PDB file of N, CA and C in Angstrom:
ATOM      1  N   MET A   1      91.581 -83.638-134.516  1.00 53.00           N
ATOM      2  CA  MET A   1      91.575 -83.115-133.536  1.00 53.00           C
ATOM      3  C   MET A   1      90.311 -82.708-132.615  1.00 53.00           C
ATOM      4  N   THR A   2      90.421 -83.273-131.259  1.00 59.00           N
ATOM      5  CA  THR A   2      89.185 -83.204-130.603  1.00 59.00           C
ATOM      6  C   THR A   2      89.495 -82.091-129.772  1.00 59.00           C
ATOM      7  N   LEU A   3      88.190 -81.724-129.171  1.00 62.00           N
ATOM      8  CA  LEU A   3      87.752 -80.588-128.603  1.00 62.00           C
ATOM      9  C   LEU A   3      88.756 -80.751-127.130  1.00 62.00           C
ATOM     10  N   SER A   4      88.916 -81.682-126.596  1.00 70.00           N
ATOM     11  CA  SER A   4      90.112 -81.668-125.392  1.00 70.00           C
ATOM     12  C   SER A   4      91.054 -81.614-125.532  1.00 70.00           C
ATOM     13  N   ASN A   5      92.087 -81.398-126.750  1.00 78.00           N
ATOM     14  CA  ASN A   5      93.281 -80.992-127.020  1.00 78.00           C
ATOM     15  C   ASN A   5      93.102 -79.777-128.214  1.00 78.00           C
ATOM     16  N   TYR A   6      91.980 -78.984-128.245  1.00 77.00           N
ATOM     17  CA  TYR A   6      91.979 -77.730-128.816  1.00 77.00           C
ATOM     18  C   TYR A   6      92.143 -76.720-127.745  1.00 77.00           C
ATOM     19  N   LEU A   7      93.153 -75.561-128.408  1.00 77.00           N
ATOM     20  CA  LEU A   7      93.390 -74.142-127.650  1.00 77.00           C
ATOM     21  C   LEU A   7      92.696 -73.091-128.453  1.00 77.00           C
ATOM     22  N   PHE A   8      91.504 -72.233-128.313  1.00 79.00           N
ATOM     23  CA  PHE A   8      91.334 -71.312-128.820  1.00 79.00           C
ATOM     24  C   PHE A   8      91.639 -69.846-128.313  1.00 79.00           C
ATOM     25  N   THR A   9      92.410 -69.080-128.981  1.00 84.00           N
ATOM     26  CA  THR A   9      92.480 -67.793-128.416  1.00 84.00           C
ATOM     27  C   THR A   9      92.013 -66.685-129.543  1.00 84.00           C
ATOM     28  N   SER A  10      92.007 -65.643-129.000  1.00 81.00           N
ATOM     29  CA  SER A  10      91.515 -64.418-129.743  1.00 81.00           C
ATOM     30  C   SER A  10      91.799 -62.988-129.171  1.00 81.00           C
ATOM     31  N   GLU A  11      91.767 -62.080-129.636  1.00 79.00           N
ATOM     32  CA  GLU A  11      92.448 -60.766-129.443  1.00 79.00           C
ATOM     33  C   GLU A  11      91.004 -59.786-130.008  1.00 79.00           C
ATOM     34  N   SER A  12      90.891 -58.818-129.324  1.00 77.00           N
ATOM     35  CA  SER A  12      90.001 -57.695-129.420  1.00 77.00           C
ATOM     36  C   SER A  12      90.578 -56.448-129.144  1.00 77.00           C
ATOM     37  N   VAL A  13      90.373 -55.154-130.188  1.00 76.00           N
ATOM     38  CA  VAL A  13      90.694 -54.220-129.788  1.00 76.00           C
ATOM     39  C   VAL A  13      89.683 -53.222-129.955  1.00 76.00           C
ATOM     40  N   SER A  14      89.612 -52.405-129.462  1.00 81.00           N
ATOM     41  CA  SER A  14      88.702 -50.856-129.032  1.00 81.00           C
ATOM     42  C   SER A  14      88.730 -50.289-130.515  1.00 81.00           C
ATOM     43  N   GLU A  15      87.595 -49.045-130.763  1.00 77.00           N
ATOM     44  CA  GLU A  15      87.969 -48.274-131.284  1.00 77.00           C
ATOM     45  C   GLU A  15      88.776 -47.477-130.974  1.00 77.00           C
ATOM     46  N   GLY A  16      89.765 -46.577-132.042  1.00 73.00           N
ATOM     47  CA  GLY A  16      90.823 -45.898-131.360  1.00 73.00           C
ATOM     48  C   GLY A  16      91.991 -46.307-131.130  1.00 73.00           C
ATOM     49  N   HIS A  17      92.029 -47.800-130.878  1.00 77.00           N
ATOM     50  CA  HIS A  17      93.808 -48.726-130.682  1.00 77.00           C
ATOM     51  C   HIS A  17      94.194 -48.462-131.706  1.00 77.00           C
ATOM     52  N   PRO A  18      95.586 -48.315-131.429  1.00 77.00           N
ATOM     53  CA  PRO A  18      96.530 -48.019-132.592  1.00 77.00           C
ATOM     54  C   PRO A  18      96.385 -49.104-133.571  1.00 77.00           C
ATOM     55  N   ASP A  19      96.239 -50.147-133.421  1.00 83.00           N
ATOM     56  CA  ASP A  19      95.910 -51.564-134.505  1.00 83.00           C
ATOM     57  C   ASP A  19      94.691 -51.014-135.538  1.00 83.00           C
ATOM     58  N   LYS A  20      93.753 -50.407-135.007  1.00 86.00           N
ATOM     59  CA  LYS A  20      92.706 -50.052-135.815  1.00 86.00           C
ATOM     60  C   LYS A  20      92.884 -48.733-136.724  1.00 86.00           C
ATOM     61  N   VAL A  21      93.594 -47.885-136.010  1.00 89.00           N
ATOM     62  CA  VAL A  21      94.245 -46.863-136.526  1.00 89.00           C
ATOM     63  C   VAL A  21      94.936 -47.120-137.746  1.00 89.00           C
ATOM     64  N   SER A  22      95.924 -47.852-137.498  1.00 92.00           N
ATOM     65  CA  SER A  22      96.858 -48.445-138.362  1.00 92.00           C
ATOM     66  C   SER A  22      96.194 -49.119-139.853  1.00 92.00           C
ATOM     67  N   ASP A  23      95.391 -49.758-139.316  1.00 92.00           N
ATOM     68  CA  ASP A  23      94.664 -50.603-140.493  1.00 92.00           C
ATOM     69  C   ASP A  23      93.749 -49.915-141.415  1.00 92.00           C
ATOM     70  N   ARG A  24      93.195 -48.602-140.876  1.00 93.00           N
ATOM     71  CA  ARG A  24      92.467 -47.749-141.811  1.00 93.00           C
ATOM     72  C   ARG A  24      93.083 -46.887-142.654  1.00 93.00           C
ATOM     73  N   ILE A  25      94.184 -46.548-142.360  1.00 95.00           N
ATOM     74  CA  ILE A  25      95.473 -45.963-143.079  1.00 95.00           C
ATOM     75  C   ILE A  25      95.926 -46.819-144.228  1.00 95.00           C
ATOM     76  N   SER A  26      96.270 -48.032-143.784  1.00 96.00           N
ATOM     77  CA  SER A  26      96.731 -48.882-144.776  1.00 96.00           C
ATOM     78  C   SER A  26      95.852 -49.098-146.043  1.00 96.00           C
ATOM     79  N   ASP A  27      94.127 -49.065-145.385  1.00 96.00           N
ATOM     80  CA  ASP A  27      93.192 -49.718-146.367  1.00 96.00           C
ATOM     81  C   ASP A  27      92.990 -48.439-147.203  1.00 96.00           C
ATOM     82  N   ALA A  28      93.239 -47.400-146.778  1.00 97.00           N
ATOM     83  CA  ALA A  28      92.862 -45.855-147.097  1.00 97.00           C
ATOM     84  C   ALA A  28      93.786 -45.737-148.709  1.00 97.00           C
ATOM     85  N   VAL A  29      94.916 -46.252-148.211  1.00 96.00           N
ATOM     86  CA  VAL A  29      96.219 -46.241-149.046  1.00 96.00           C
ATOM     87  C   VAL A  29      95.942 -47.201-150.535  1.00 96.00           C
ATOM     88  N   LEU A  30      95.176 -48.630-149.813  1.00 95.00           N
ATOM     89  CA  LEU A  30      95.337 -49.376-150.795  1.00 95.00           C
ATOM     90  C   LEU A  30      93.807 -49.033-151.645  1.00 95.00           C
ATOM     91  N   ASP A  31      93.069 -48.505-151.370  1.00 95.00           N
ATOM     92  CA  ASP A  31      91.922 -47.875-151.751  1.00 95.00           C
ATOM     93  C   ASP A  31      92.498 -46.864-152.850  1.00 95.00           C
ATOM     94  N   GLU A  32      93.332 -46.065-152.335  1.00 94.00           N
ATOM     95  CA  GLU A  32      93.477 -45.246-153.555  1.00 94.00           C
ATOM     96  C   GLU A  32      94.543 -45.906-154.628  1.00 94.00           C
ATOM     97  N   PHE A  33      95.549 -46.889-154.443  1.00 94.00           N
ATOM     98  CA  PHE A  33      95.782 -47.674-155.671  1.00 94.00           C
ATOM     99  C   PHE A  33      94.971 -48.525-156.474  1.00 94.00           C
ATOM    100  N   ILE A  34      93.650 -48.904-155.742  1.00 94.00           N
ATOM    101  CA  ILE A  34      92.998 -49.960-156.461  1.00 94.00           C
ATOM    102  C   ILE A  34      91.984 -48.841-157.531  1.00 94.00           C
ATOM    103  N   ARG A  35      91.885 -47.619-156.932  1.00 93.00           N
ATOM    104  CA  ARG A  35      90.996 -46.512-157.593  1.00 93.00           C
ATOM    105  C   ARG A  35      91.590 -46.407-158.606  1.00 93.00           C
ATOM    106  N   ARG A  36      93.077 -45.791-158.749  1.00 92.00           N
ATOM    107  CA  ARG A  36      93.531 -45.245-159.813  1.00 92.00           C
ATOM    108  C   ARG A  36      94.056 -46.519-161.198  1.00 92.00           C
ATOM    109  N   ASP A  37      94.158 -48.070-160.443  1.00 93.00           N
ATOM    110  CA  ASP A  37      94.370 -49.085-161.576  1.00 93.00           C
ATOM    111  C   ASP A  37      93.910 -50.113-160.840  1.00 93.00           C
ATOM    112  N   PRO A  38      92.653 -50.438-160.862  1.00 92.00           N
ATOM    113  CA  PRO A  38      92.092 -51.670-160.309  1.00 92.00           C
ATOM    114  C   PRO A  38      92.359 -53.123-160.845  1.00 92.00           C
ATOM    115  N   LEU A  39      92.642 -53.140-161.994  1.00 93.00           N
ATOM    116  CA  LEU A  39      93.360 -54.460-162.541  1.00 93.00           C
ATOM    117  C   LEU A  39      95.005 -54.535-162.574  1.00 93.00           C
ATOM    118  N   ASN A  40      95.687 -53.640-162.422  1.00 93.00           N
ATOM    119  CA  ASN A  40      97.428 -53.915-162.448  1.00 93.00           C
ATOM    120  C   ASN A  40      98.014 -53.466-161.118  1.00 93.00           C
ATOM    121  N   CYS A  41      97.126 -52.783-160.091  1.00 94.00           N
ATOM    122  CA  CYS A  41      97.622 -52.189-158.886  1.00 94.00           C
ATOM    123  C   CYS A  41      98.537 -53.496-158.085  1.00 94.00           C
ATOM    124  N   ARG A  42      99.363 -53.100-157.133  1.00 95.00           N
ATOM    125  CA  ARG A  42     100.124 -53.917-156.717  1.00 95.00           C
ATOM    126  C   ARG A  42     100.859 -53.342-155.113  1.00 95.00           C
ATOM    127  N   LEU A  43     100.168 -53.794-154.262  1.00 96.00           N
ATOM    128  CA  LEU A  43     100.771 -52.870-152.734  1.00 96.00           C
ATOM    129  C   LEU A  43     101.351 -54.027-151.961  1.00 96.00           C
ATOM    130  N   GLY A  44     101.928 -53.696-151.257  1.00 96.00           N
ATOM    131  CA  GLY A  44     102.533 -54.351-149.704  1.00 96.00           C
ATOM    132  C   GLY A  44     102.768 -52.891-148.905  1.00 96.00           C
ATOM    133  N   CYS A  45     101.637 -52.599-147.799  1.00 95.00           N
ATOM    134  CA  CYS A  45     101.744 -51.285-147.255  1.00 95.00           C
ATOM    135  C   CYS A  45     101.885 -51.884-145.813  1.00 95.00           C
ATOM    136  N   GLU A  46     102.473 -51.349-144.840  1.00 95.00           N
ATOM    137  CA  GLU A  46     102.524 -51.298-143.541  1.00 95.00           C
ATOM    138  C   GLU A  46     102.397 -49.899-142.759  1.00 95.00           C
ATOM    139  N   THR A  47     101.548 -49.901-141.753  1.00 95.00           N
ATOM    140  CA  THR A  47     101.480 -48.542-140.947  1.00 95.00           C
ATOM    141  C   THR A  47     101.948 -48.903-139.671  1.00 95.00           C
ATOM    142  N   PHE A  48     102.653 -48.229-139.114  1.00 93.00           N
ATOM    143  CA  PHE A  48     103.483 -48.426-137.799  1.00 93.00           C
ATOM    144  C   PHE A  48     103.035 -46.998-137.160  1.00 93.00           C
ATOM    145  N   THR A  49     102.106 -47.399-136.197  1.00 90.00           N
ATOM    146  CA  THR A  49     101.499 -46.167-134.843  1.00 90.00           C
ATOM    147  C   THR A  49     102.322 -46.237-133.498  1.00 90.00           C
ATOM    148  N   THR A  50     102.632 -44.987-133.074  1.00 88.00           N
ATOM    149  CA  THR A  50     103.282 -44.781-131.740  1.00 88.00           C
ATOM    150  C   THR A  50     102.833 -43.251-131.160  1.00 88.00           C
ATOM    151  N   THR A  51     102.912 -43.257-130.372  1.00 89.00           N
ATOM    152  CA  THR A  51     102.479 -41.663-129.663  1.00 89.00           C
ATOM    153  C   THR A  51     103.085 -40.486-130.692  1.00 89.00           C
ATOM    154  N   ASN A  52     102.435 -39.395-131.012  1.00 92.00           N
ATOM    155  CA  ASN A  52     102.604 -38.654-131.624  1.00 92.00           C
ATOM    156  C   ASN A  52     103.682 -38.966-132.915  1.00 92.00           C
ATOM    157  N   ARG A  53     103.157 -40.161-133.551  1.00 94.00           N
ATOM    158  CA  ARG A  53     103.870 -40.309-134.865  1.00 94.00           C
ATOM    159  C   ARG A  53     103.229 -41.647-135.597  1.00 94.00           C
ATOM    160  N   ILE A  54     103.121 -41.577-136.921  1.00 95.00           N
ATOM    161  CA  ILE A  54     102.786 -42.550-137.891  1.00 95.00           C
ATOM    162  C   ILE A  54     103.624 -42.757-138.724  1.00 95.00           C
ATOM    163  N   ILE A  55     104.112 -43.959-139.148  1.00 96.00           N
ATOM    164  CA  ILE A  55     104.986 -44.485-139.995  1.00 96.00           C
ATOM    165  C   ILE A  55     104.449 -45.348-141.153  1.00 96.00           C
ATOM    166  N   VAL A  56     104.406 -44.881-142.670  1.00 97.00           N
ATOM    167  CA  VAL A  56     103.780 -45.580-143.486  1.00 97.00           C
ATOM    168  C   VAL A  56     104.953 -46.277-144.455  1.00 97.00           C
ATOM    169  N   GLY A  57     104.978 -47.173-144.667  1.00 97.00           N
ATOM    170  CA  GLY A  57     106.199 -48.018-145.297  1.00 97.00           C
ATOM    171  C   GLY A  57     105.749 -49.115-146.394  1.00 97.00           C
ATOM    172  N   GLY A  58     106.462 -49.501-147.405  1.00 97.00           N
ATOM    173  CA  GLY A  58     106.017 -50.477-148.296  1.00 97.00           C
ATOM    174  C   GLY A  58     106.742 -50.238-149.219  1.00 97.00           C
ATOM    175  N   GLU A  59     106.029 -51.001-150.631  1.00 96.00           N
ATOM    176  CA  GLU A  59     106.043 -50.739-151.704  1.00 96.00           C
ATOM    177  C   GLU A  59     104.955 -50.974-152.621  1.00 96.00           C
ATOM    178  N   GLY A  60     104.877 -50.461-154.020  1.00 95.00           N
ATOM    179  CA  GLY A  60     103.586 -50.626-154.736  1.00 95.00           C
ATOM    180  C   GLY A  60     103.728 -49.965-156.019  1.00 95.00           C
ATOM    181  N   ARG A  61     103.161 -50.188-156.665  1.00 93.00           N
ATOM    182  CA  ARG A  61     103.104 -49.970-158.117  1.00 93.00           C
ATOM    183  C   ARG A  61     101.673 -50.145-158.873  1.00 93.00           C
ATOM    184  N   CYS A  62     101.344 -48.921-159.596  1.00 88.00           N
ATOM    185  CA  CYS A  62     100.179 -48.903-160.355  1.00 88.00           C
ATOM    186  C   CYS A  62     100.524 -48.449-161.665  1.00 88.00           C
ATOM    187  N   GLY A  63      99.694 -49.581-162.981  1.00 80.00           N
ATOM    188  CA  GLY A  63      99.964 -49.362-164.205  1.00 80.00           C
ATOM    189  C   GLY A  63     101.235 -49.679-164.692  1.00 80.00           C
ATOM    190  N   ASP A  64     101.282 -49.694-166.085  1.00 65.00           N
ATOM    191  CA  ASP A  64     102.717 -50.247-166.910  1.00 65.00           C
ATOM    192  C   ASP A  64     103.504 -49.083-167.035  1.00 65.00           C
ATOM    193  N   ASP A  65     102.911 -47.647-167.118  1.00 60.00           N
ATOM    194  CA  ASP A  65     103.630 -46.428-167.063  1.00 60.00           C
ATOM    195  C   ASP A  65     104.468 -45.981-165.868  1.00 60.00           C
ATOM    196  N   GLY A  66     104.582 -46.716-164.796  1.00 48.00           N
ATOM    197  CA  GLY A  66     104.879 -46.224-163.568  1.00 48.00           C
ATOM    198  C   GLY A  66     104.393 -45.010-162.746  1.00 48.00           C
ATOM    199  N   ARG A  67     103.313 -45.079-162.807  1.00 50.00           N
ATOM    200  CA  ARG A  67     102.394 -44.015-162.085  1.00 50.00           C
ATOM    201  C   ARG A  67     102.473 -44.256-160.683  1.00 50.00           C
TER     202      ARG A  67
END
């Protein structure tokens, strides 16, 4: 691919943007799973943020004992 037919796009959001808030919440959930069981944890986490509402959804597991 040459530069003449290459299109580059990007998005940047500032602090306080809902995407940043959602990322921090999802990261905190993941950090807790890793803290509890760093070798066996599994997590799929999505955080949805809108006006006056935050919804965290997904699935995860830690350890073989169902913790």
